[in-house]
Tab-separated table of C-alpha atoms in Angstrom:
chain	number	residue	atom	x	y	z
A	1	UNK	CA	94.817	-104.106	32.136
A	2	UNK	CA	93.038	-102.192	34.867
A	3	UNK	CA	89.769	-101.872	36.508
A	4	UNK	CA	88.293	-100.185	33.615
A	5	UNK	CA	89.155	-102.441	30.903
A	6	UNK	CA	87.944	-105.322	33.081
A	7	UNK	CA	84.390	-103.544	33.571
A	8	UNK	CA	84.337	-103.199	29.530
A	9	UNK	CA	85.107	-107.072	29.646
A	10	UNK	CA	82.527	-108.350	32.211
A	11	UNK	CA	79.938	-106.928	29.982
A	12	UNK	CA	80.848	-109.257	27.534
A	13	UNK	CA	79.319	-112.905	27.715
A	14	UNK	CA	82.182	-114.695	26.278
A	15	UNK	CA	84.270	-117.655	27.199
A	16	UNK	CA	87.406	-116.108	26.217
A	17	UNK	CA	86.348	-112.869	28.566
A	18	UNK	CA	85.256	-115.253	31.652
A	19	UNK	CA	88.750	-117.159	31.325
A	20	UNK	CA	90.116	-113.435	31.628
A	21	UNK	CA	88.263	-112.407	34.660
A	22	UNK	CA	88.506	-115.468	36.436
A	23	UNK	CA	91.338	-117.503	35.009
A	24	UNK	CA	90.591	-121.227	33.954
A	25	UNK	CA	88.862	-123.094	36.515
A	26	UNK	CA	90.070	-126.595	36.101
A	27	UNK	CA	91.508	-127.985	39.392
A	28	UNK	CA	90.016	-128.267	42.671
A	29	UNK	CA	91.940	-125.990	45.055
A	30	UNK	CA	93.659	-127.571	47.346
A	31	UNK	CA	92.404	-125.225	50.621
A	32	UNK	CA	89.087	-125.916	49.353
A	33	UNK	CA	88.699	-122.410	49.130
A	34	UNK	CA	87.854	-120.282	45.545
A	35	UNK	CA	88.265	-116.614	45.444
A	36	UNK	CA	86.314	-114.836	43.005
A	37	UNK	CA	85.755	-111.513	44.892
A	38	UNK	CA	86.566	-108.288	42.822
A	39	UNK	CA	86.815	-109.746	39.606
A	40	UNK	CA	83.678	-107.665	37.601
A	41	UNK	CA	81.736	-110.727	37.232
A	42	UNK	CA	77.888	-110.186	36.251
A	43	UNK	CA	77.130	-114.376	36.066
A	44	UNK	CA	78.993	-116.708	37.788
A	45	UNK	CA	80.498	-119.255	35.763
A	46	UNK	CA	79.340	-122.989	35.739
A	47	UNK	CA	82.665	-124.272	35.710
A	48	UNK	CA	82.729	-122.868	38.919
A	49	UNK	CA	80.394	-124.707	40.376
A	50	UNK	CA	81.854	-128.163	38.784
A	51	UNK	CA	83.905	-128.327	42.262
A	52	UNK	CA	81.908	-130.457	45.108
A	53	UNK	CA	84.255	-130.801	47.348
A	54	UNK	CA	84.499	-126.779	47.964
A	55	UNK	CA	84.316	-125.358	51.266
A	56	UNK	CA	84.312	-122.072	50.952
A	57	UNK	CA	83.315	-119.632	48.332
A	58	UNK	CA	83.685	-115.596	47.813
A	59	UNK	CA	81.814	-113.548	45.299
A	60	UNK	CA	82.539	-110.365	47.084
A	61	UNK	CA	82.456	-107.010	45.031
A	62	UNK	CA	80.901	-108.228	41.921
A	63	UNK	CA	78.183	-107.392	39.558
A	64	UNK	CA	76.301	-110.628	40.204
A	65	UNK	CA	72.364	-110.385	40.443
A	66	UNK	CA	71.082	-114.076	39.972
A	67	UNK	CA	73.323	-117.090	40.217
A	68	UNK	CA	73.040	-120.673	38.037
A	69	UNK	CA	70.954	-123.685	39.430
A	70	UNK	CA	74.570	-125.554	39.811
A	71	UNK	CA	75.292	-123.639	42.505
A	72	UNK	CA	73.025	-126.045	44.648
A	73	UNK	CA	75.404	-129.310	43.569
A	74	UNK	CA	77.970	-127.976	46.029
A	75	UNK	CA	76.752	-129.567	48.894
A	76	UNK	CA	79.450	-129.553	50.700
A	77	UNK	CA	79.733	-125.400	50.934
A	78	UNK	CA	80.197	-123.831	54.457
A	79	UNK	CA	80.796	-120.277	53.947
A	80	UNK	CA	78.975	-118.209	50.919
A	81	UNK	CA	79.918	-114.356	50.369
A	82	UNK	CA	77.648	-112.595	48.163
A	83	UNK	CA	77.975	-108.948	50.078
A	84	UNK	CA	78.161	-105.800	47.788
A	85	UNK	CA	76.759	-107.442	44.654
A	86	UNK	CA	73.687	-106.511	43.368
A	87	UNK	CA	71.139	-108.745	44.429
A	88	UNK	CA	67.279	-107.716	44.914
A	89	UNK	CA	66.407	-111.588	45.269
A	90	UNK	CA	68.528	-114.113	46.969
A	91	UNK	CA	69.258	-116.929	44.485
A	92	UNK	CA	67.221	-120.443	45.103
A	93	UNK	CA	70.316	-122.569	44.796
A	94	UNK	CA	71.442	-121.033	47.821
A	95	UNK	CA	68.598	-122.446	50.460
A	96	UNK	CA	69.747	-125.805	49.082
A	97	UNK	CA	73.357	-125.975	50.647
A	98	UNK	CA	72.709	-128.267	53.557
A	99	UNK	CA	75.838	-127.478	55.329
A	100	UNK	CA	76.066	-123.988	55.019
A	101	UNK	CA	76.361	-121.816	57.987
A	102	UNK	CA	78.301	-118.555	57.727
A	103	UNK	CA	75.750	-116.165	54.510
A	104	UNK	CA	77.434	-113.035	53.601
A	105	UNK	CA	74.722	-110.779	51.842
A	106	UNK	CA	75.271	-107.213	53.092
A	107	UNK	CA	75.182	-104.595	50.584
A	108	UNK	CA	73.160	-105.836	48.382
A	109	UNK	CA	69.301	-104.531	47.250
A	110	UNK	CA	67.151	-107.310	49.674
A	111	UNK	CA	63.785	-106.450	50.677
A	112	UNK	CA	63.015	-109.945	51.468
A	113	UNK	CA	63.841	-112.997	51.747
A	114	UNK	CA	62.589	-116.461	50.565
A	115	UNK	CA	60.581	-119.292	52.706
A	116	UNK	CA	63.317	-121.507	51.739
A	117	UNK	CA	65.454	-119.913	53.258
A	118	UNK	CA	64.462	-121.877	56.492
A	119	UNK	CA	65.995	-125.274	54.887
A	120	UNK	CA	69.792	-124.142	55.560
A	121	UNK	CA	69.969	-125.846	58.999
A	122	UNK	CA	73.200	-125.271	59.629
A	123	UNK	CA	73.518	-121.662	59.319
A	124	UNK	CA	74.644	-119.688	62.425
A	125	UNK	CA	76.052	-116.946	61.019
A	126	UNK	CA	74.102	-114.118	58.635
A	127	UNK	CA	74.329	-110.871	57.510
A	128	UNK	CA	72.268	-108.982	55.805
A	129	UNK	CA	73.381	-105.172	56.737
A	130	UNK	CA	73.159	-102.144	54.231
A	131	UNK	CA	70.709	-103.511	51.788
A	132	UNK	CA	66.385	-102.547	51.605
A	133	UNK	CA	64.587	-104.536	54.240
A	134	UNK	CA	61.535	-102.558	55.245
A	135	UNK	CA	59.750	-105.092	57.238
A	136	UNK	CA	61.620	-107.415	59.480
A	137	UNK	CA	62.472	-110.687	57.768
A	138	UNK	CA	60.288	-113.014	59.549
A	139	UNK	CA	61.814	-115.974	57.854
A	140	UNK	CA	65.053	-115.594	60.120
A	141	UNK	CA	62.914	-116.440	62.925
A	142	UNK	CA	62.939	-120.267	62.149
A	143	UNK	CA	66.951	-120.250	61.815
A	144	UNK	CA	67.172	-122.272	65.193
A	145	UNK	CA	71.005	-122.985	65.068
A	146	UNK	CA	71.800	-118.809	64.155
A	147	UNK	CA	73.996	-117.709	66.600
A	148	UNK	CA	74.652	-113.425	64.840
A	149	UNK	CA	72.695	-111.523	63.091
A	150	UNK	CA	73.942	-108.301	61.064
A	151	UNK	CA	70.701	-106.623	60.380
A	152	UNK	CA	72.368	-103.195	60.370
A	153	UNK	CA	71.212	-100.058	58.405
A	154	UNK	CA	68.103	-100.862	56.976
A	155	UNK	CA	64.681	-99.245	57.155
A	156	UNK	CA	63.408	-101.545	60.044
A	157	UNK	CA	60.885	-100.415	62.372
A	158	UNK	CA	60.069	-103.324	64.697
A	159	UNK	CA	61.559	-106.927	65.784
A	160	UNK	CA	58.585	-109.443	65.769
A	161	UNK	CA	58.254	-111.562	68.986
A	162	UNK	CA	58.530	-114.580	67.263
A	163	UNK	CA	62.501	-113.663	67.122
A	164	UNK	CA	62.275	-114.855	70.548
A	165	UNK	CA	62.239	-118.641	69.578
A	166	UNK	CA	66.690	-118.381	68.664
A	167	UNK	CA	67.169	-119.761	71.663
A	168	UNK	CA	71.307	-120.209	70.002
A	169	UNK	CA	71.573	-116.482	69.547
A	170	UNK	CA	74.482	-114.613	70.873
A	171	UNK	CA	74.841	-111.392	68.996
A	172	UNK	CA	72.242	-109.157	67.136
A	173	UNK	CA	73.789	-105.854	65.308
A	174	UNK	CA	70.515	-103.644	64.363
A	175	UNK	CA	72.388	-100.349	63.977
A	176	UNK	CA	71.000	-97.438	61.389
A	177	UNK	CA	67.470	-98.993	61.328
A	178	UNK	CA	63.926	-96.730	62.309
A	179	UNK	CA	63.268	-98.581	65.566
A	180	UNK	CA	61.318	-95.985	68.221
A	181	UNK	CA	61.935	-98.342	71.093
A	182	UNK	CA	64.466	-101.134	72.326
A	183	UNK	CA	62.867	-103.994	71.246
A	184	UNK	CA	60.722	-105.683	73.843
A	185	UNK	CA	61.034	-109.282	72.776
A	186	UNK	CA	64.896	-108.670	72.989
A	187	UNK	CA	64.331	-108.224	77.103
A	188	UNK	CA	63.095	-111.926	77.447
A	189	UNK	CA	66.033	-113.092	75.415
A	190	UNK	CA	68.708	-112.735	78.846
A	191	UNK	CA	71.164	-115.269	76.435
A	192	UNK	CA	72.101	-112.459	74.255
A	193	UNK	CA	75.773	-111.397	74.302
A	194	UNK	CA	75.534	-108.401	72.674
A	195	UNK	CA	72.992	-106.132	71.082
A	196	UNK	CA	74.035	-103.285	69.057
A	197	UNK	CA	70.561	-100.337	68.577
A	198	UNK	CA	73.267	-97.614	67.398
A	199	UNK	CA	72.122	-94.788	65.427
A	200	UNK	CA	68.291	-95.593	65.833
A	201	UNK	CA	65.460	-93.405	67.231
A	202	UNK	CA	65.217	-95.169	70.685
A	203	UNK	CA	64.166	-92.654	73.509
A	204	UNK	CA	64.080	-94.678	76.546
A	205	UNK	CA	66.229	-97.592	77.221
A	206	UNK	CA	64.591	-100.079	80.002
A	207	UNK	CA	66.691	-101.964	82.660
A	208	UNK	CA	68.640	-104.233	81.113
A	209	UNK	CA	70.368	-106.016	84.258
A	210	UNK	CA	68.292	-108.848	84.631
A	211	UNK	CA	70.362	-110.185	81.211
A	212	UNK	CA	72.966	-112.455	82.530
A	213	UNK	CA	74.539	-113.287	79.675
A	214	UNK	CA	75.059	-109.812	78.362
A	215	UNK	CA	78.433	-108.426	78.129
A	216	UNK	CA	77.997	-105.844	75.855
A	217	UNK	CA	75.564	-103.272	74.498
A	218	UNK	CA	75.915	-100.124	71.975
A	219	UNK	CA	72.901	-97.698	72.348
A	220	UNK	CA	74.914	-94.663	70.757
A	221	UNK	CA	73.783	-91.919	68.719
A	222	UNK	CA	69.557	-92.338	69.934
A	223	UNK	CA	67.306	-89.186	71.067
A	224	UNK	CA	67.411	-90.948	74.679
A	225	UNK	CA	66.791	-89.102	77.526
A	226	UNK	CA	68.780	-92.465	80.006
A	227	UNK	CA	71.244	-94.875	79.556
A	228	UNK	CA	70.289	-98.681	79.953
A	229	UNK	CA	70.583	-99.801	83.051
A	230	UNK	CA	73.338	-102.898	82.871
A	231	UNK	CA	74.654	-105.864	85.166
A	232	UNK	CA	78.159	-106.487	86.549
A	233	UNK	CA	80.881	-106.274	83.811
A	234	UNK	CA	78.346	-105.294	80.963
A	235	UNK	CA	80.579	-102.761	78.383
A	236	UNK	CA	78.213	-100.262	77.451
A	237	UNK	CA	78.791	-97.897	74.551
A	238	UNK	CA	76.745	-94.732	74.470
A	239	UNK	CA	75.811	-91.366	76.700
A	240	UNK	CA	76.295	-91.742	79.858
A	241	UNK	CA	78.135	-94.909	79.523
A	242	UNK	CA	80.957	-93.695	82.373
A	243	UNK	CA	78.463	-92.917	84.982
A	244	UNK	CA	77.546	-95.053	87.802
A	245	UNK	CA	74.218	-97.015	87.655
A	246	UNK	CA	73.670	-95.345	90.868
A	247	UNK	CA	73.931	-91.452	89.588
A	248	UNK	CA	71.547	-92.506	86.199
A	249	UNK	CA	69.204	-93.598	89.073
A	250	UNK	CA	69.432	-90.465	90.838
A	251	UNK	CA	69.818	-87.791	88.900
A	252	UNK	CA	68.466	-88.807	85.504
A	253	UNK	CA	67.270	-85.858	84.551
A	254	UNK	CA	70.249	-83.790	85.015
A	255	UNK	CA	72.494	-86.197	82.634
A	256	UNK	CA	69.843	-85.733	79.992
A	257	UNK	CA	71.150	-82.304	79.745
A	258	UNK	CA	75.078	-83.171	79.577
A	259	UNK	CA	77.180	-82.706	77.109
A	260	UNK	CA	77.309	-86.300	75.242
A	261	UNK	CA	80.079	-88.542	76.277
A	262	UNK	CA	82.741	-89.340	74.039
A	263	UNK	CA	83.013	-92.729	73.414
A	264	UNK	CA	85.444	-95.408	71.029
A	265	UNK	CA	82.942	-96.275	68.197
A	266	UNK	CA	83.074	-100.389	67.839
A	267	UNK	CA	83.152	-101.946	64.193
A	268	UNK	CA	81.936	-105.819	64.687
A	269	UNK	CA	84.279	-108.242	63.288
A	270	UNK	CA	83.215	-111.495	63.018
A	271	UNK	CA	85.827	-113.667	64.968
């Protein structure tokens, strides 16, 4: 059967139809690793949730909006994907994974998330791009082991400065979002490894040199009028991003009126 007979299917809440979207779940695999991704699902079955020892879990490319209270007895669950579901609450089961610590919830319909959130200790790795944040999620703020952050393509406007306090952070993707300046609490953050403001409305970009740890930045597709000004060895991906500290210095004004460089556009993959 194809894709069409299995949407039909998933619309029908029956034991026989689960067994055909998602086989019968009966034995704990032995990768401790359950695929579930592209199967039409619109609830997750309990019997998935049976297995305690699992490790990893992917939902991917369902029609899931709520999950079952089970979910929580896997306690032992490091990596969650929930992206391109269709999700306009994250589930309560999932703050209560202790060891969890890679979230997959991109493409999804977010506009907040819970307090609770703030109980997954652990997690160091979350994304939350594509989906309906209007107001920076202050809750992410109190992850203090999160190391990236997809925040991409939302309707964002502003980073608070209590985002300083990640003092684990590495990596911060904030691409397609409404921000009018480069975030000034990201300037006292000089850990950060990369920061991606692509396709934002960012007019001026301030020195950026004094960040010792940075090694790469993607400013790209912004109304600016000068490229950030970058240390030793710092990839940058943007106008300008060929010339010479020296000539931005010097002659800013004339490469405001260049022609805008071409550049290799960078998809993030997390390694």
């Amino acid at each position: 059967m194809g894709n069409a007979m299995r949407s039909v299917i998933a619309f029908i809440p029956s034991e026989r139809c689960q067994r055909f979207l998602v086989g019968d779940l009966k034995e704990m695999p032995l990768d401790r690793t359950l695929d579930l991704s592209s199967r039409q699902l619109r609830r997750l079955p309990v019997a998935a949730c049976v297995f305690d020892e699992l490790v990893k879990l992917y939902l991917s490319d369902n029609n899931l909006s709520s999950l079952p209270a089970e979910l929580q007895g896997l306690k032992k669950l490091q990596l969650l994907a929930l992206d391109f579901n269709c999700f306009e609450e994250l589930p309560a089961a999932v703050c209560r994974l202790p060891q969890l610590s890679i979230l997959y919830l991109g493409n999804n319909r977010l506009y907040r998330l819970p307090r609770e959130l703030r109980q997954l200790k652990e997690l160091n790795t979350l994304w939350l791009e594509t989906n309906c944040f209007t107001v920076f999620p202050k809750v992410v703020c109190e992850l203090a082991n999160l190391k990236t952050l997809h925040l991409g393509y939302n309707q964002i406007r502003s980073i608070p400065k209590e985002f300083g306090r990640l003092d684990e952070l590495r990596s911060v993707w904030l691409a397609g979002n409404q921000l009018a300046e480069f975030p000034p609490v990201l300037l006292e953050m000089d850990f950060l490894a990369v920061i991606d403001v692509d396709r934002n409305k960012i007019r001026y970009f301030p020195g950026l040199s004094h960040m010792q740890g940075l090694k790469l930045v993607i400013y790209d597709h912004n109304p600016c009028v000068n490229a950030p000004l970058v240390g030793e060895g710092v990839r940058r991906v943007g106008r300008w991003a060929d010339s010479t500290d020296d000539d931005l210095e010097d002659d800013g004004s004339k490469a405001a009126s260049e022609t805008t460089a071409e550049v290799v556009e960078v998809h993030p993959e997390e390694q």
